[in-house]
PDB file of C-alpha atoms in Angstrom:
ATOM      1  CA  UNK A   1     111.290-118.259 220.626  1.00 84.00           C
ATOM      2  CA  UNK A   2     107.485-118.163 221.496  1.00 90.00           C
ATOM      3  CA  UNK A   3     105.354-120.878 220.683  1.00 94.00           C
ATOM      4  CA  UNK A   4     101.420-120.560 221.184  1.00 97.00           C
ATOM      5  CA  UNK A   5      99.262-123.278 220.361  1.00 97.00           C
ATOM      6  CA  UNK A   6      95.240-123.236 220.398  1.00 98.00           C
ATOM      7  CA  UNK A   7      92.635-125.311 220.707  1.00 97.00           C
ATOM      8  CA  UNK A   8      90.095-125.994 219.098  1.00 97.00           C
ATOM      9  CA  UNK A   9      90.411-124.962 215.602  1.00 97.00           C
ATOM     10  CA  UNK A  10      86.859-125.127 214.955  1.00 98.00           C
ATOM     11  CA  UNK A  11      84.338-124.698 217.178  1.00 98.00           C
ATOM     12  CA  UNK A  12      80.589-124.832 216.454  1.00 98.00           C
ATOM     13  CA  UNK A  13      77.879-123.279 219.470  1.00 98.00           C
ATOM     14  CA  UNK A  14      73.884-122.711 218.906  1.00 97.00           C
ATOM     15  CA  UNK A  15      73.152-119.133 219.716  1.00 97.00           C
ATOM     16  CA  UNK A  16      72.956-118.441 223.380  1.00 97.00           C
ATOM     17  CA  UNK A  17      75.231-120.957 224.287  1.00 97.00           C
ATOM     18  CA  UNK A  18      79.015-120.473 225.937  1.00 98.00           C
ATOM     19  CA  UNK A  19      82.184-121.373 223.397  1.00 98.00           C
ATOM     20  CA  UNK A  20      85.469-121.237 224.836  1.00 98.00           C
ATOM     21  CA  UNK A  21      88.825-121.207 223.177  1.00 98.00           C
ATOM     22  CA  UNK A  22      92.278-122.619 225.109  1.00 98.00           C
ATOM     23  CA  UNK A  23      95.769-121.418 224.221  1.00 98.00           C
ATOM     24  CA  UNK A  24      98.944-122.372 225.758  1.00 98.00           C
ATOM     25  CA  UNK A  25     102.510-120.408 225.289  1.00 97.00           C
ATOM     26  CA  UNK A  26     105.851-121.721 225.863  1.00 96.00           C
ATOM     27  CA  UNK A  27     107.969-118.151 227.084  1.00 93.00           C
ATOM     28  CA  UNK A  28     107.195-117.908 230.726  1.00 93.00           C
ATOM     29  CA  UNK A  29     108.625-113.771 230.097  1.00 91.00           C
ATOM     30  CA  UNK A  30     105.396-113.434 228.223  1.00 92.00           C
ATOM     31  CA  UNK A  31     103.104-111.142 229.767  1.00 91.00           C
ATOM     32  CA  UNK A  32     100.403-109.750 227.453  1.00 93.00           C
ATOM     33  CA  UNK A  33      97.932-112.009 226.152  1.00 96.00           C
ATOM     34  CA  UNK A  34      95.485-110.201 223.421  1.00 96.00           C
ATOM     35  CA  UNK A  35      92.827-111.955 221.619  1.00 98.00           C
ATOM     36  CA  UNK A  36      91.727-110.835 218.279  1.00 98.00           C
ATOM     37  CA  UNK A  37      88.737-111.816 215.800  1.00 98.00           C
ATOM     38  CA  UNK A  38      88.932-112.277 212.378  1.00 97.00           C
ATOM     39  CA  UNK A  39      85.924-111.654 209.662  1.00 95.00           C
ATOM     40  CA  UNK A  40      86.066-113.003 206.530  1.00 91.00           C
ATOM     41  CA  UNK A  41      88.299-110.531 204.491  1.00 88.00           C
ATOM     42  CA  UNK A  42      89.124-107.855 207.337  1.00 92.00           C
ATOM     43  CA  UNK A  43      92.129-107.823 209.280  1.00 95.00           C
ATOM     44  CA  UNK A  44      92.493-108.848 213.220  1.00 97.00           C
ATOM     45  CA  UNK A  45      89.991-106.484 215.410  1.00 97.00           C
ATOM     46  CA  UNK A  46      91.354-106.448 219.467  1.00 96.00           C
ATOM     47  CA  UNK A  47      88.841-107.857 221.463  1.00 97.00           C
ATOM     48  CA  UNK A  48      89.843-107.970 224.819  1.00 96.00           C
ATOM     49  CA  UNK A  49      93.418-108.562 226.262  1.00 95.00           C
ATOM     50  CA  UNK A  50      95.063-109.457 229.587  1.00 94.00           C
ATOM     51  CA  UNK A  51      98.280-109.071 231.581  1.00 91.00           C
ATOM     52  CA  UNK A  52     100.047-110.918 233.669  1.00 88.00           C
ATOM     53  CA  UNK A  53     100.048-109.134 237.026  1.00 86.00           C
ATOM     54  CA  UNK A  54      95.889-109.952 236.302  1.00 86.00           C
ATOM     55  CA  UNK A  55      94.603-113.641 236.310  1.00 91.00           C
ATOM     56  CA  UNK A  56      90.743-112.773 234.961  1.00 95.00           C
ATOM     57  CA  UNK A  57      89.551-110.007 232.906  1.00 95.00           C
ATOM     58  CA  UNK A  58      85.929-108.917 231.802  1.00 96.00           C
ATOM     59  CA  UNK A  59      84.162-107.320 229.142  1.00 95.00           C
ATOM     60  CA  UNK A  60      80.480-107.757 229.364  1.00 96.00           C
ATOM     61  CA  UNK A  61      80.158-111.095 227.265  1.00 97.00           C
ATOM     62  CA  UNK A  62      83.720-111.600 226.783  1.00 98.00           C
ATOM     63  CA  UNK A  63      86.323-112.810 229.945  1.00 98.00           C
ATOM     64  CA  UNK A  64      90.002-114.386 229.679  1.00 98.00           C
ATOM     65  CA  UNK A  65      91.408-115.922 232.062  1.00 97.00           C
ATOM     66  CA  UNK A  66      95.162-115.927 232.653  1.00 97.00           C
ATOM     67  CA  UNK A  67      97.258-119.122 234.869  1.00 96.00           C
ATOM     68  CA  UNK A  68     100.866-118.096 234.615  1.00 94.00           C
ATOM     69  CA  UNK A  69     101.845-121.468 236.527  1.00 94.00           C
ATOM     70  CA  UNK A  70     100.499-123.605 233.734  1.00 95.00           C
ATOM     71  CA  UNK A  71     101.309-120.915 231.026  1.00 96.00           C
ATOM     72  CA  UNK A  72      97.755-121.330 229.833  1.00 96.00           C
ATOM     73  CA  UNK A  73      94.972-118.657 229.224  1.00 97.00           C
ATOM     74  CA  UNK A  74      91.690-118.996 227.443  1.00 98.00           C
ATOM     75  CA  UNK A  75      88.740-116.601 226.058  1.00 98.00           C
ATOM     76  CA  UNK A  76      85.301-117.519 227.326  1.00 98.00           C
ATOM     77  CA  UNK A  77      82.280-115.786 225.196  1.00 98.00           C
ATOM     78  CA  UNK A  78      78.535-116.331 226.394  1.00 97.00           C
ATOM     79  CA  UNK A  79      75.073-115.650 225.494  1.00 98.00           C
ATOM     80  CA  UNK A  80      76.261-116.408 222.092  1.00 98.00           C
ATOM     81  CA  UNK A  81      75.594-114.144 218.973  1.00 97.00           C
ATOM     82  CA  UNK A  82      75.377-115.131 214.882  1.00 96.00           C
ATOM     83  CA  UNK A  83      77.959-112.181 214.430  1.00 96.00           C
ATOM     84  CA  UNK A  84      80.041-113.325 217.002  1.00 98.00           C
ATOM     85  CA  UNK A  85      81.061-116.073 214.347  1.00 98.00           C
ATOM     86  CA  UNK A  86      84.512-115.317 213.166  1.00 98.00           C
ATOM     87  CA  UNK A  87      88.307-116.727 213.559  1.00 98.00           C
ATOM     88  CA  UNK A  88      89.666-115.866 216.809  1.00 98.00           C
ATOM     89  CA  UNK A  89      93.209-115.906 217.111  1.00 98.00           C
ATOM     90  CA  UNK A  90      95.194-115.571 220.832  1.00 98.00           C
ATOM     91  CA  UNK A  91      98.567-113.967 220.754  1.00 97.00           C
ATOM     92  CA  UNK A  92     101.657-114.085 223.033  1.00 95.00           C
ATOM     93  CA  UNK A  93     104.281-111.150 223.701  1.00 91.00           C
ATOM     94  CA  UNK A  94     106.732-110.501 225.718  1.00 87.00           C
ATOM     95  CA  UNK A  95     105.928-106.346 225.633  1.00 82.00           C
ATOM     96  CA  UNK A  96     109.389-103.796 226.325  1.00 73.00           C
ATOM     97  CA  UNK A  97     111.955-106.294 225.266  1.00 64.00           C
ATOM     98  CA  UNK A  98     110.619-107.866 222.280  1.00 59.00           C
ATOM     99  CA  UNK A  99     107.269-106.452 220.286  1.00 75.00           C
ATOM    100  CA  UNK A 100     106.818-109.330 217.686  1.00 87.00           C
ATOM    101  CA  UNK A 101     103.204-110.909 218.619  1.00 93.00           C
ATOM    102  CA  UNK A 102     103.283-114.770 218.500  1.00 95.00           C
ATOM    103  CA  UNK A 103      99.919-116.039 217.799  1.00 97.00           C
ATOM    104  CA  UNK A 104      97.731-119.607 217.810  1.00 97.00           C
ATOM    105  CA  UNK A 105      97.024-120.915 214.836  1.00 96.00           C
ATOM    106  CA  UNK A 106      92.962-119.522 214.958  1.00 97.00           C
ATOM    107  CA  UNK A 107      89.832-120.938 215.985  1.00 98.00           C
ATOM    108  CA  UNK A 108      87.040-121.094 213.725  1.00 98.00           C
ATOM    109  CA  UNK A 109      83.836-120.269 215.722  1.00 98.00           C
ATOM    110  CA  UNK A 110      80.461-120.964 214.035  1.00 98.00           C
ATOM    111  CA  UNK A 111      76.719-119.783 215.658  1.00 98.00           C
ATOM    112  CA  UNK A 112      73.805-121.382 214.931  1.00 95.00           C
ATOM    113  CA  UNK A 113      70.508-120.167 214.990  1.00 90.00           C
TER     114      UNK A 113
ATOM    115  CA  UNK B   1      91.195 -92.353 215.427  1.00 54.00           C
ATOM    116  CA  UNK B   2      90.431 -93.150 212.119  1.00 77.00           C
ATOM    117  CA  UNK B   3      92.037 -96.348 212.446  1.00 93.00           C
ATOM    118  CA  UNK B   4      95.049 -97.830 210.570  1.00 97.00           C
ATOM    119  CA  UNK B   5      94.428 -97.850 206.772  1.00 97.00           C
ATOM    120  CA  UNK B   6      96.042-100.167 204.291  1.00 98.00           C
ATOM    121  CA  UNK B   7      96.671 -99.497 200.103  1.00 97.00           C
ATOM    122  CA  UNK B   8      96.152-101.305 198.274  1.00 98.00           C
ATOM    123  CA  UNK B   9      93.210-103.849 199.901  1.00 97.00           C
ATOM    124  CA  UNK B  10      93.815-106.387 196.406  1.00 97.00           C
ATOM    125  CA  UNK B  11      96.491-106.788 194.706  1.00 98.00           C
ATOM    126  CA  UNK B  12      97.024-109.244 191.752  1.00 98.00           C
ATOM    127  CA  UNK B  13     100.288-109.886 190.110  1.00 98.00           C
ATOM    128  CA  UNK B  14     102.327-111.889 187.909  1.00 98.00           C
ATOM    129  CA  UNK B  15     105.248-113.671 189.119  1.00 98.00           C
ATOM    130  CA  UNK B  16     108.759-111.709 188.614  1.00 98.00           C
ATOM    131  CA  UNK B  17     107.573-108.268 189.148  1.00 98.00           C
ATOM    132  CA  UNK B  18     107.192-105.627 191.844  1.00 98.00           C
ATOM    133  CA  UNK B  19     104.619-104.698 193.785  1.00 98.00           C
ATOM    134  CA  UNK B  20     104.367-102.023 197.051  1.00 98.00           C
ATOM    135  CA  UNK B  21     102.422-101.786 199.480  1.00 98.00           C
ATOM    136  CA  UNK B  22     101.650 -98.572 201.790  1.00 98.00           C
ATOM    137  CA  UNK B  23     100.483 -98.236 205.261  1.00 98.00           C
ATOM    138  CA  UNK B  24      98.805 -95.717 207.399  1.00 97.00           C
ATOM    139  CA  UNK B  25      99.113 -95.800 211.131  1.00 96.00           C
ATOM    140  CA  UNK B  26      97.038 -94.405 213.995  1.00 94.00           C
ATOM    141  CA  UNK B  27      98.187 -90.801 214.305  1.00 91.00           C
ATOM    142  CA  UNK B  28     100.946 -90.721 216.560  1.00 85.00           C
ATOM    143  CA  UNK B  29     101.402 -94.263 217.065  1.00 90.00           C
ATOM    144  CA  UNK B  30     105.654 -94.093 217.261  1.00 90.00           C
ATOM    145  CA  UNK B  31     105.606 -98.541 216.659  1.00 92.00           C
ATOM    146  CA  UNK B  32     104.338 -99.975 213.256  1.00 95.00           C
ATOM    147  CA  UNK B  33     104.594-103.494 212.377  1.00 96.00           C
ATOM    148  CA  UNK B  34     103.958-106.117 209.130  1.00 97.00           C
ATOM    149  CA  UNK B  35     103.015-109.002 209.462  1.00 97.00           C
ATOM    150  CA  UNK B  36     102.155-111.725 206.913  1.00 97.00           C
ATOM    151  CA  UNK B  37      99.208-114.039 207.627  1.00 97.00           C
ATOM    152  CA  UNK B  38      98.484-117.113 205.074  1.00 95.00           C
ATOM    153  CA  UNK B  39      95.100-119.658 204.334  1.00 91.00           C
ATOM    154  CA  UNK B  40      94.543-120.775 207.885  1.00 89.00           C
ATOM    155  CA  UNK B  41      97.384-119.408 210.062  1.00 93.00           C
ATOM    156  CA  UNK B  42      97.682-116.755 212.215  1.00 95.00           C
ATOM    157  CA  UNK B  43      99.920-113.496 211.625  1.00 96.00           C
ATOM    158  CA  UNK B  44     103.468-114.139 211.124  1.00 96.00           C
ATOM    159  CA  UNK B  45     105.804-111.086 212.255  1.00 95.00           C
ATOM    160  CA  UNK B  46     107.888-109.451 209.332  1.00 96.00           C
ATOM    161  CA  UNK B  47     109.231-106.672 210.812  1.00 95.00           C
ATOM    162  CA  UNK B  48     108.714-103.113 212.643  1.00 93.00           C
ATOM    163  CA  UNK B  49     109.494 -99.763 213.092  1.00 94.00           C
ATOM    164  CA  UNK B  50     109.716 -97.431 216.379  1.00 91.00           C
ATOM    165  CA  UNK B  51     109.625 -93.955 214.259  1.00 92.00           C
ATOM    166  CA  UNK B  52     111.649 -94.223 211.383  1.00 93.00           C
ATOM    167  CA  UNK B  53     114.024 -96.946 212.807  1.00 93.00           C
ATOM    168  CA  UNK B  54     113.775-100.373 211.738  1.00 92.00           C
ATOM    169  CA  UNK B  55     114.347-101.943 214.892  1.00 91.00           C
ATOM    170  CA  UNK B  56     113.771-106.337 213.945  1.00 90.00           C
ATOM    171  CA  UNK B  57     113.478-108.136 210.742  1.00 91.00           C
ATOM    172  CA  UNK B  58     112.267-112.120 210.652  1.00 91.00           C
ATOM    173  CA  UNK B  59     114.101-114.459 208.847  1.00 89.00           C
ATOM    174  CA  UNK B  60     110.885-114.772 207.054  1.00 85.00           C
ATOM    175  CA  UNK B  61     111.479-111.411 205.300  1.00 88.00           C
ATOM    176  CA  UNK B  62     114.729-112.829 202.758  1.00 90.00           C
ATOM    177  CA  UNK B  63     116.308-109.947 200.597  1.00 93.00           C
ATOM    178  CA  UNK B  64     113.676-109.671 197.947  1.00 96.00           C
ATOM    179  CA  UNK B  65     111.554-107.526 200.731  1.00 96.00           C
ATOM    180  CA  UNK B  66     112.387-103.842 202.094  1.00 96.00           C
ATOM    181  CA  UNK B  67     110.547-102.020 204.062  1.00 97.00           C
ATOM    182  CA  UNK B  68     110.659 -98.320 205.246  1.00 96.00           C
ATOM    183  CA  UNK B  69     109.461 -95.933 206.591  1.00 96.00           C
ATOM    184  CA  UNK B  70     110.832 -92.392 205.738  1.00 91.00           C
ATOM    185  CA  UNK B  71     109.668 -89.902 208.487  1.00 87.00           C
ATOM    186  CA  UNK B  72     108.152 -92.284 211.008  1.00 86.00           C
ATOM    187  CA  UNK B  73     104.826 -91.832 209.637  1.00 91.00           C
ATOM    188  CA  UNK B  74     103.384 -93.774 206.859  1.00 96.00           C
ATOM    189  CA  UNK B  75     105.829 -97.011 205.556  1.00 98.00           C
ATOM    190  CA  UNK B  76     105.973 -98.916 202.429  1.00 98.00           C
ATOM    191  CA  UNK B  77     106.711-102.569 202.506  1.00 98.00           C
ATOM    192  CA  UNK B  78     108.455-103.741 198.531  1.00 98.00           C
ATOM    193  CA  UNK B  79     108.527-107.403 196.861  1.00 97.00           C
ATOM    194  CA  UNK B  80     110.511-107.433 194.270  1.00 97.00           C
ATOM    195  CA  UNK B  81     110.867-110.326 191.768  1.00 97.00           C
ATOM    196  CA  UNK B  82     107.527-112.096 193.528  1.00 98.00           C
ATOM    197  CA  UNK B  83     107.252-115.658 193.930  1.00 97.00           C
ATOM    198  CA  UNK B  84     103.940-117.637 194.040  1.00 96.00           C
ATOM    199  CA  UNK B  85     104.696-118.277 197.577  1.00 95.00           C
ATOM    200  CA  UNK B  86     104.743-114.766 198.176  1.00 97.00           C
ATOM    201  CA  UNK B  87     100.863-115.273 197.724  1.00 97.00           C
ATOM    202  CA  UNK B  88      99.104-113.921 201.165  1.00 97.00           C
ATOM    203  CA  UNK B  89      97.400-111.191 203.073  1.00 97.00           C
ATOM    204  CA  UNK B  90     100.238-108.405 204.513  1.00 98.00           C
ATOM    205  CA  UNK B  91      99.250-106.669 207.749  1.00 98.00           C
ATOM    206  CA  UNK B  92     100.211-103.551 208.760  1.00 98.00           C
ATOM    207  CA  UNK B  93      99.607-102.672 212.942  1.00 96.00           C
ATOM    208  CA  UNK B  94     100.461 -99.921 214.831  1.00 94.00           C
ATOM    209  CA  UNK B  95     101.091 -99.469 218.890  1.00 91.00           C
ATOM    210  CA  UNK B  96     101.536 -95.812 220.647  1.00 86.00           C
ATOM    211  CA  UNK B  97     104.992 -97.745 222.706  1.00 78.00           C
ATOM    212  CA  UNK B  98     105.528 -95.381 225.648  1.00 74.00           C
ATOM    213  CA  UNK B  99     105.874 -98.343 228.297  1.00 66.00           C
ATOM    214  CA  UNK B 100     105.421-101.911 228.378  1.00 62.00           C
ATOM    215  CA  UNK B 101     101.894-101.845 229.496  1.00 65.00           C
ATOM    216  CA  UNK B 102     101.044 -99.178 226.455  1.00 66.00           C
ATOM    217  CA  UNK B 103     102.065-101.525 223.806  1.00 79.00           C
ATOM    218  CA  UNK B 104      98.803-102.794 222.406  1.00 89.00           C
ATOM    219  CA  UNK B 105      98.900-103.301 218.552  1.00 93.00           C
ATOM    220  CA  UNK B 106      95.958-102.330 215.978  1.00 94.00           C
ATOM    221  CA  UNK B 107      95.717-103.964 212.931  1.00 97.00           C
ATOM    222  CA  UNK B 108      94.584-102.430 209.258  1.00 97.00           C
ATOM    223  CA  UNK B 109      92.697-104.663 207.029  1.00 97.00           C
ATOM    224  CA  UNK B 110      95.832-106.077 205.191  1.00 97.00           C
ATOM    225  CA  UNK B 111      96.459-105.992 201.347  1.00 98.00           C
ATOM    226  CA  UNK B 112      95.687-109.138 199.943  1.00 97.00           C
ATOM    227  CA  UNK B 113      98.605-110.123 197.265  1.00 98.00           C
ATOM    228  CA  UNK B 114      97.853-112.955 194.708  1.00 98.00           C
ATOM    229  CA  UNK B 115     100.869-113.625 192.410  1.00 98.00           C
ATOM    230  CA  UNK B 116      99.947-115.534 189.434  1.00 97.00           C
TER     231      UNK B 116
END
């Protein structure tokens, strides 16, 4: 089955700064790659997502990037916010076939003032 | 969209009884899912449901657990006789499947179980 692993699991920016989170899968029939974030207590909001006919995707502060070849994508967030502090967890699927997400194990992301 | 609602949020028990817990999808969402997320990990996939068919079940959901869901709507997911280890936060998500670029899963905000 899937395997997604993510990197790192804690991750501390000062505001206004860049953070980015890696994540690697192991199913190369994968092809949508979600991120979610996690507040204390709430369950997993979508943030942005990507698929694999795309290799870069943006949403004003958030992008993910997508290489297929090294089965490797990542979530880049800048201009860094206090609220943006939260878990962040990537996700693997393989959609049609199979609908189970697989996802990373979370990164812990922590703004500074 | 009002989003997909969860009931119970908290749930506190005492090891060897039941407990259920009931979710609410998006309307018109034909997939819903459970997952079980622990201290630290990510979401672990239980099970799911396109309408009222329960199409996979993980090996992490043993015999003790049963989930439905009656008229493709709402769903209920049971423990019965709960363990300690049973101790976690249970996801429901929902997707509106219609191809494979459609499938994009939103999550409730879980029902936390604590099983004394």
């Amino acid at each position: 089955g899937e395997n997604v692993e993510q990197h790192p699991s804690t991750l501390s920016v000062q505001e206004g700064d860049s953070a980015v989170i890696k994540c690697t899968y192991s199913d190369s029939a994968s092809n949508y790659f979600p991120w979610y974030k996690q507040e204390l207590g709430k369950g997993p909001q979508l943030i942005i997502d990507i698929r694999s006919n795309v290799g870069e995707k943006k949403d004003q502060r958030i992008a993910v990037t997508l290489n297929k070849t090294a089965k490797h994508f990542s979530l880049h967030i800048t201009e860094t916010q206090p609220e943006d502090s939260a878990v962040y967890f990537c996700a693997a699927i393989v959609t049609g076939t199979a609908s189970k997400l697989t996802f990373g194990t979370g990164t812990r992301l922590q703004v500074t003032l | 969209d009002t989003g997909v609602s969860q009931d119970p949020r908290h749930k506190i028990t005492k090891r060897g009884q039941n407990v259920t817990f009931r979710c609410d999808p998006i309307s018109e969402h034909n997939r819903l899912y459970w997952y079980r997320q622990t201290l630290g990990q990510g979401p672990e996939f239980l099970t799911y449901f396109q309408n009222e068919a329960q199409l996979e079940k993980s090996r992490l959901l043993s015999d003790r657990f049963s989930a439905e869901r009656p008229k493709g709507s709402f769903s209920t997911l049971e423990i019965q006789r709960t363990e300690q280890g049973d101790s976690a936060m249970y996801l429901c998500a929902s997707s509106s499947y219609r191809s494979a670029s459609t499938d994009t899963q939103y999550f409730g905000p879980g029902t936390r179980l604590t099983v004394l």
